[in-house]
PDB file of C-alpha atoms in Angstrom:
ATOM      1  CA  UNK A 154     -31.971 -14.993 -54.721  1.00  0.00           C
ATOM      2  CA  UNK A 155     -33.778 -18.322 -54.689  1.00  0.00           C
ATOM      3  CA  UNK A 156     -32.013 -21.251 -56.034  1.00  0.00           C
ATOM      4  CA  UNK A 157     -33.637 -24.107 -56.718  1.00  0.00           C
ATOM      5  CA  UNK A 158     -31.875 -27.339 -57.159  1.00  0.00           C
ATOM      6  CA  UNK A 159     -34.494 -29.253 -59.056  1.00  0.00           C
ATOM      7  CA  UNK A 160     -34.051 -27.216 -61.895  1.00  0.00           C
ATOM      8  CA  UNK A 161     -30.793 -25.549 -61.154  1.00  0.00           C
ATOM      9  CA  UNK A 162     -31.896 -22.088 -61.259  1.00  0.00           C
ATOM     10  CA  UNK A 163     -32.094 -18.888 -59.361  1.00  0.00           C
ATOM     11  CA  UNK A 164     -35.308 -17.069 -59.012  1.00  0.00           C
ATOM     12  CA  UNK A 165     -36.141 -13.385 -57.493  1.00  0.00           C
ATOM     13  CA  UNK A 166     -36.770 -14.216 -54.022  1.00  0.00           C
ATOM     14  CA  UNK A 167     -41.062 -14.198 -53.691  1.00  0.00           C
ATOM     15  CA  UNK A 168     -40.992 -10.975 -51.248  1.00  0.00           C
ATOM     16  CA  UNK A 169     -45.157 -11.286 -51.164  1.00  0.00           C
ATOM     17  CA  UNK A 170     -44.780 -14.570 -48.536  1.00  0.00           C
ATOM     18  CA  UNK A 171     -42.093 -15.753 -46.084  1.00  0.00           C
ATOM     19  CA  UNK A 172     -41.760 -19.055 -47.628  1.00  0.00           C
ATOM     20  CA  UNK A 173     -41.042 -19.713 -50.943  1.00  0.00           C
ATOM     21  CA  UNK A 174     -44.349 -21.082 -52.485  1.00  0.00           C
ATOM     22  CA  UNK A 175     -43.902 -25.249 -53.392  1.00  0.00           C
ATOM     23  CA  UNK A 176     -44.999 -24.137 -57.554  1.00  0.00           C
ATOM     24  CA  UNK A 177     -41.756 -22.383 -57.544  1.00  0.00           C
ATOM     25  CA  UNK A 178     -39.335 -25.063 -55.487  1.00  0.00           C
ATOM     26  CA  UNK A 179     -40.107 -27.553 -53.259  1.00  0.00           C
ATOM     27  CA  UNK A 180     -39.058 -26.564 -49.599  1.00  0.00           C
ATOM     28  CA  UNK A 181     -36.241 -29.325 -49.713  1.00  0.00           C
ATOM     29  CA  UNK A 182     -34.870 -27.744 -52.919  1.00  0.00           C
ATOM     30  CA  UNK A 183     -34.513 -23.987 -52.159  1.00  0.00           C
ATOM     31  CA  UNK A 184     -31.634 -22.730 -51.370  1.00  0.00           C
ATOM     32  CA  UNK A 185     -31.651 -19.123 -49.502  1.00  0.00           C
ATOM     33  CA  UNK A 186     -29.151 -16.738 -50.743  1.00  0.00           C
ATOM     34  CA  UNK A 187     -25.936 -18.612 -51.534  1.00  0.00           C
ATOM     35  CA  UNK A 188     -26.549 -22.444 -52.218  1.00  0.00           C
ATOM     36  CA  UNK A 189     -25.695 -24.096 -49.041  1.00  0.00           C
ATOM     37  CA  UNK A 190     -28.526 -22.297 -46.647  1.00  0.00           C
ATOM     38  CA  UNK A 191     -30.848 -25.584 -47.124  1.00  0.00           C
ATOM     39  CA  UNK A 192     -34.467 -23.742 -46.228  1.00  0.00           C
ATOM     40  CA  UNK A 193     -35.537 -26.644 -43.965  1.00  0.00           C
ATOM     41  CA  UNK A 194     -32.324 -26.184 -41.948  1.00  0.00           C
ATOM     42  CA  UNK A 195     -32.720 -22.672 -41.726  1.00  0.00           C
ATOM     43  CA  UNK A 196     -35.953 -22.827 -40.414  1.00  0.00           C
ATOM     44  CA  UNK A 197     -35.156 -25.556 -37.978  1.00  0.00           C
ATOM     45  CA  UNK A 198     -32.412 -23.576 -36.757  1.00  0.00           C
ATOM     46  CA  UNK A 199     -34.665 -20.245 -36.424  1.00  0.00           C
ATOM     47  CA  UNK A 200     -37.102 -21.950 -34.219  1.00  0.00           C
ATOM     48  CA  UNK A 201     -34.673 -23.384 -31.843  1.00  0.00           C
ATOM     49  CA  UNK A 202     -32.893 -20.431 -31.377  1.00  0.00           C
ATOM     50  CA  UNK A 203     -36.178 -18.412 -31.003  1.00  0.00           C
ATOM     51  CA  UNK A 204     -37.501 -21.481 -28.390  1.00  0.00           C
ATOM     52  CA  UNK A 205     -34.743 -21.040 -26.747  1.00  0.00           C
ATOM     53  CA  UNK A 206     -35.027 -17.101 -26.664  1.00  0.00           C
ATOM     54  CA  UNK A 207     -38.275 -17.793 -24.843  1.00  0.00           C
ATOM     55  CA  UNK A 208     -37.705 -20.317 -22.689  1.00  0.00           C
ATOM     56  CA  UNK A 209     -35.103 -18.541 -21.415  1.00  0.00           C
ATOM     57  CA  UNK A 210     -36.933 -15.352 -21.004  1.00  0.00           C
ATOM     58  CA  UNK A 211     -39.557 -17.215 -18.752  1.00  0.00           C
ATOM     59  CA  UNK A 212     -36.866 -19.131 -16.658  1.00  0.00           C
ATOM     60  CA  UNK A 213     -35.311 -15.945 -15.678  1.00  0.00           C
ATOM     61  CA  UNK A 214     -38.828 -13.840 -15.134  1.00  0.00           C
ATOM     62  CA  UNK A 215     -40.104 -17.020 -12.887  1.00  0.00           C
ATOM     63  CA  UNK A 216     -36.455 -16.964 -11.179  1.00  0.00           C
ATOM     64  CA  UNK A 217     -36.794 -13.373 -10.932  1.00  0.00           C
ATOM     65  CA  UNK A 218     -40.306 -13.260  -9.172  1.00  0.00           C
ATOM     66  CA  UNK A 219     -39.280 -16.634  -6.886  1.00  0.00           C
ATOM     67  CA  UNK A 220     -36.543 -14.161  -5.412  1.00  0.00           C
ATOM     68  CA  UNK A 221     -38.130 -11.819  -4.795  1.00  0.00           C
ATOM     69  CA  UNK A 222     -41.078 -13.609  -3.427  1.00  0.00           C
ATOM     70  CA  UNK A 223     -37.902 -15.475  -0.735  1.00  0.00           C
ATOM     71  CA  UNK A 224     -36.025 -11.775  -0.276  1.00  0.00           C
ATOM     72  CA  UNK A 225     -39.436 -10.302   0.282  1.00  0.00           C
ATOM     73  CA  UNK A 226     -39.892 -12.928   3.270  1.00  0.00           C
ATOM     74  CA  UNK A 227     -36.037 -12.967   4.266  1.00  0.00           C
ATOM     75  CA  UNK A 228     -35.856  -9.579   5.639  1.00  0.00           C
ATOM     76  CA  UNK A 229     -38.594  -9.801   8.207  1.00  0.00           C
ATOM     77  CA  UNK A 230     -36.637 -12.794   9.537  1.00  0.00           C
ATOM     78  CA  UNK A 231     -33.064 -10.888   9.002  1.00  0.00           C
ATOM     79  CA  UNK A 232     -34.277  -7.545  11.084  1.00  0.00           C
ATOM     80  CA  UNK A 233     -36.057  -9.602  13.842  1.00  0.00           C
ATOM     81  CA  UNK A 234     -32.564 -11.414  14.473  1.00  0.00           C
ATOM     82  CA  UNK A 235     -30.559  -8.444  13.985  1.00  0.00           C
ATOM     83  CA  UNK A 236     -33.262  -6.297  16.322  1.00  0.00           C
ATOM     84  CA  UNK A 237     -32.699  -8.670  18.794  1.00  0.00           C
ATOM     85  CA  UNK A 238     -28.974  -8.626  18.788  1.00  0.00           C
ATOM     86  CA  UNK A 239     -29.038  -5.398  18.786  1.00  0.00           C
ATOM     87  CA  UNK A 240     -31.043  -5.389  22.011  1.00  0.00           C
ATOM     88  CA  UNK A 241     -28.832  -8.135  23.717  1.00  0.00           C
ATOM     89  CA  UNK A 242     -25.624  -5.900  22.968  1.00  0.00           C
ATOM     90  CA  UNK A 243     -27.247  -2.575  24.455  1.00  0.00           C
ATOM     91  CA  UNK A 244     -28.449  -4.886  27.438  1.00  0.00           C
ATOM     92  CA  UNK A 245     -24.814  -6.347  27.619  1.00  0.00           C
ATOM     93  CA  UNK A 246     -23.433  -2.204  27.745  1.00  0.00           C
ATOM     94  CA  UNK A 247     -25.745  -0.908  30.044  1.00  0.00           C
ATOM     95  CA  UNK A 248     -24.974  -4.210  32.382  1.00  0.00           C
ATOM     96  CA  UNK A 249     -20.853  -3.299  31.648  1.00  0.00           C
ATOM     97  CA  UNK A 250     -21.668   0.350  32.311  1.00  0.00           C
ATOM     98  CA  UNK A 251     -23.590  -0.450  35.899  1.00  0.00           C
ATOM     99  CA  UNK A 252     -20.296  -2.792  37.197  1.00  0.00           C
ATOM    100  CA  UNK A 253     -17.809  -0.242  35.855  1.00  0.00           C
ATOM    101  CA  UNK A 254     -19.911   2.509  37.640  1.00  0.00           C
ATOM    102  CA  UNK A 255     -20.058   0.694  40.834  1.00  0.00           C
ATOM    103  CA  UNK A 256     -16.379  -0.161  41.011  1.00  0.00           C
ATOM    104  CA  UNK A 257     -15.710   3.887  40.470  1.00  0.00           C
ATOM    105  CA  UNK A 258     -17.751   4.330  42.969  1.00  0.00           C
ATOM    106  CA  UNK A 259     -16.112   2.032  45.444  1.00  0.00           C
ATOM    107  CA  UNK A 260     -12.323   3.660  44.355  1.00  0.00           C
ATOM    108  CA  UNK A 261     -14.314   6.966  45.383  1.00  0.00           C
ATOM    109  CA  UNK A 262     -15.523   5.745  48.526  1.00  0.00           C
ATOM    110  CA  UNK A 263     -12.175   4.350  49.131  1.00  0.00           C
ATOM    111  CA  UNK A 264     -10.248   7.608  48.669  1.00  0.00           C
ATOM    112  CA  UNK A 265     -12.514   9.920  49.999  1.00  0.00           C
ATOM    113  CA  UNK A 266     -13.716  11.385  46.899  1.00  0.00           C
ATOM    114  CA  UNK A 267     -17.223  10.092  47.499  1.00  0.00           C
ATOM    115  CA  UNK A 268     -19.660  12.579  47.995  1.00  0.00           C
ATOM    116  CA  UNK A 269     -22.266  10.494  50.717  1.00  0.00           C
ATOM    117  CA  UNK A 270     -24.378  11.419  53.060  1.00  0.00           C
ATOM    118  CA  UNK A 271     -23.344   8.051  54.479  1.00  0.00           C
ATOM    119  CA  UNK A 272     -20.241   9.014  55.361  1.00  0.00           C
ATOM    120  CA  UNK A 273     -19.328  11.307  58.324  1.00  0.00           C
ATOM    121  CA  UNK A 274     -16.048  12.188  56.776  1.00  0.00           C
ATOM    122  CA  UNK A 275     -15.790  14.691  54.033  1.00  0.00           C
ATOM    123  CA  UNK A 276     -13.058  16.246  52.569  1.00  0.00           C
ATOM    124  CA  UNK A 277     -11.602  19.514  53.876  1.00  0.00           C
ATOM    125  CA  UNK A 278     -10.251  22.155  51.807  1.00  0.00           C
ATOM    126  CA  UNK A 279      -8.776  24.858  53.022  1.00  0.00           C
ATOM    127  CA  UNK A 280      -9.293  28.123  51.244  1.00  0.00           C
TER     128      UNK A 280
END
């Protein structure tokens, strides 16, 4: 229904165009549906909500590609620290290992249980 306040009457809605045609109502005059959905103000609304639609869309797909343009550069950084981390932590164990091997060694020596050519003394076992 198109009601027209100029004349106070309700016409079939013209389903040929989108907008009522201005030799039926002027655009300030219709009414859509029931009589307080001013045309205007529905139109008005329409396009802000759809501009909004869209300019929304595009702020997320640029703040989409911008991420992953930064992650895409991030991890190179990320794995070169963490490679070298990693590196400085086996360097760290194998330098732990050496010091914890040597003092064995020198409990071994201490006690005997040494096996070196070094030392003249060996352990006898009888059998």
């Amino acid at each position: 229904c198109l009601w027209c306040y100029t004349n106070n009457t309700c016409i079939d809605y013209p389903v040929r165009s989108i907008l009522p045609p201005s030799s039926l109502c002027s655009l300030s005059n219709a009414r859509w549906g029931v009589c307080w959905i001013n045309f205007e103000a529905l139109i008005i609304a329409i396009a802000v909500v759809a501009g909004l639609i869209l300019v929304s869309v595009a702020v997320c797909c640029c703040y989409c590609c911008y991420c992953r343009r930064r992650s895409r550069s991030r991890p190179d950084e990320e794995e070169e620290r963490l490679a070298r981390k990693r590196e400085e932590r086996r360097l760290q164990s194998l330098q732990r290992k050496h010091e914890r091997k040597l003092k064995h060694d020198e409990i071994r020596k201490k006690y005997g249980l040494l096996q070196d050519s070094d030392n003249p003394y060996s352990r006898f076992e009888n059998e």
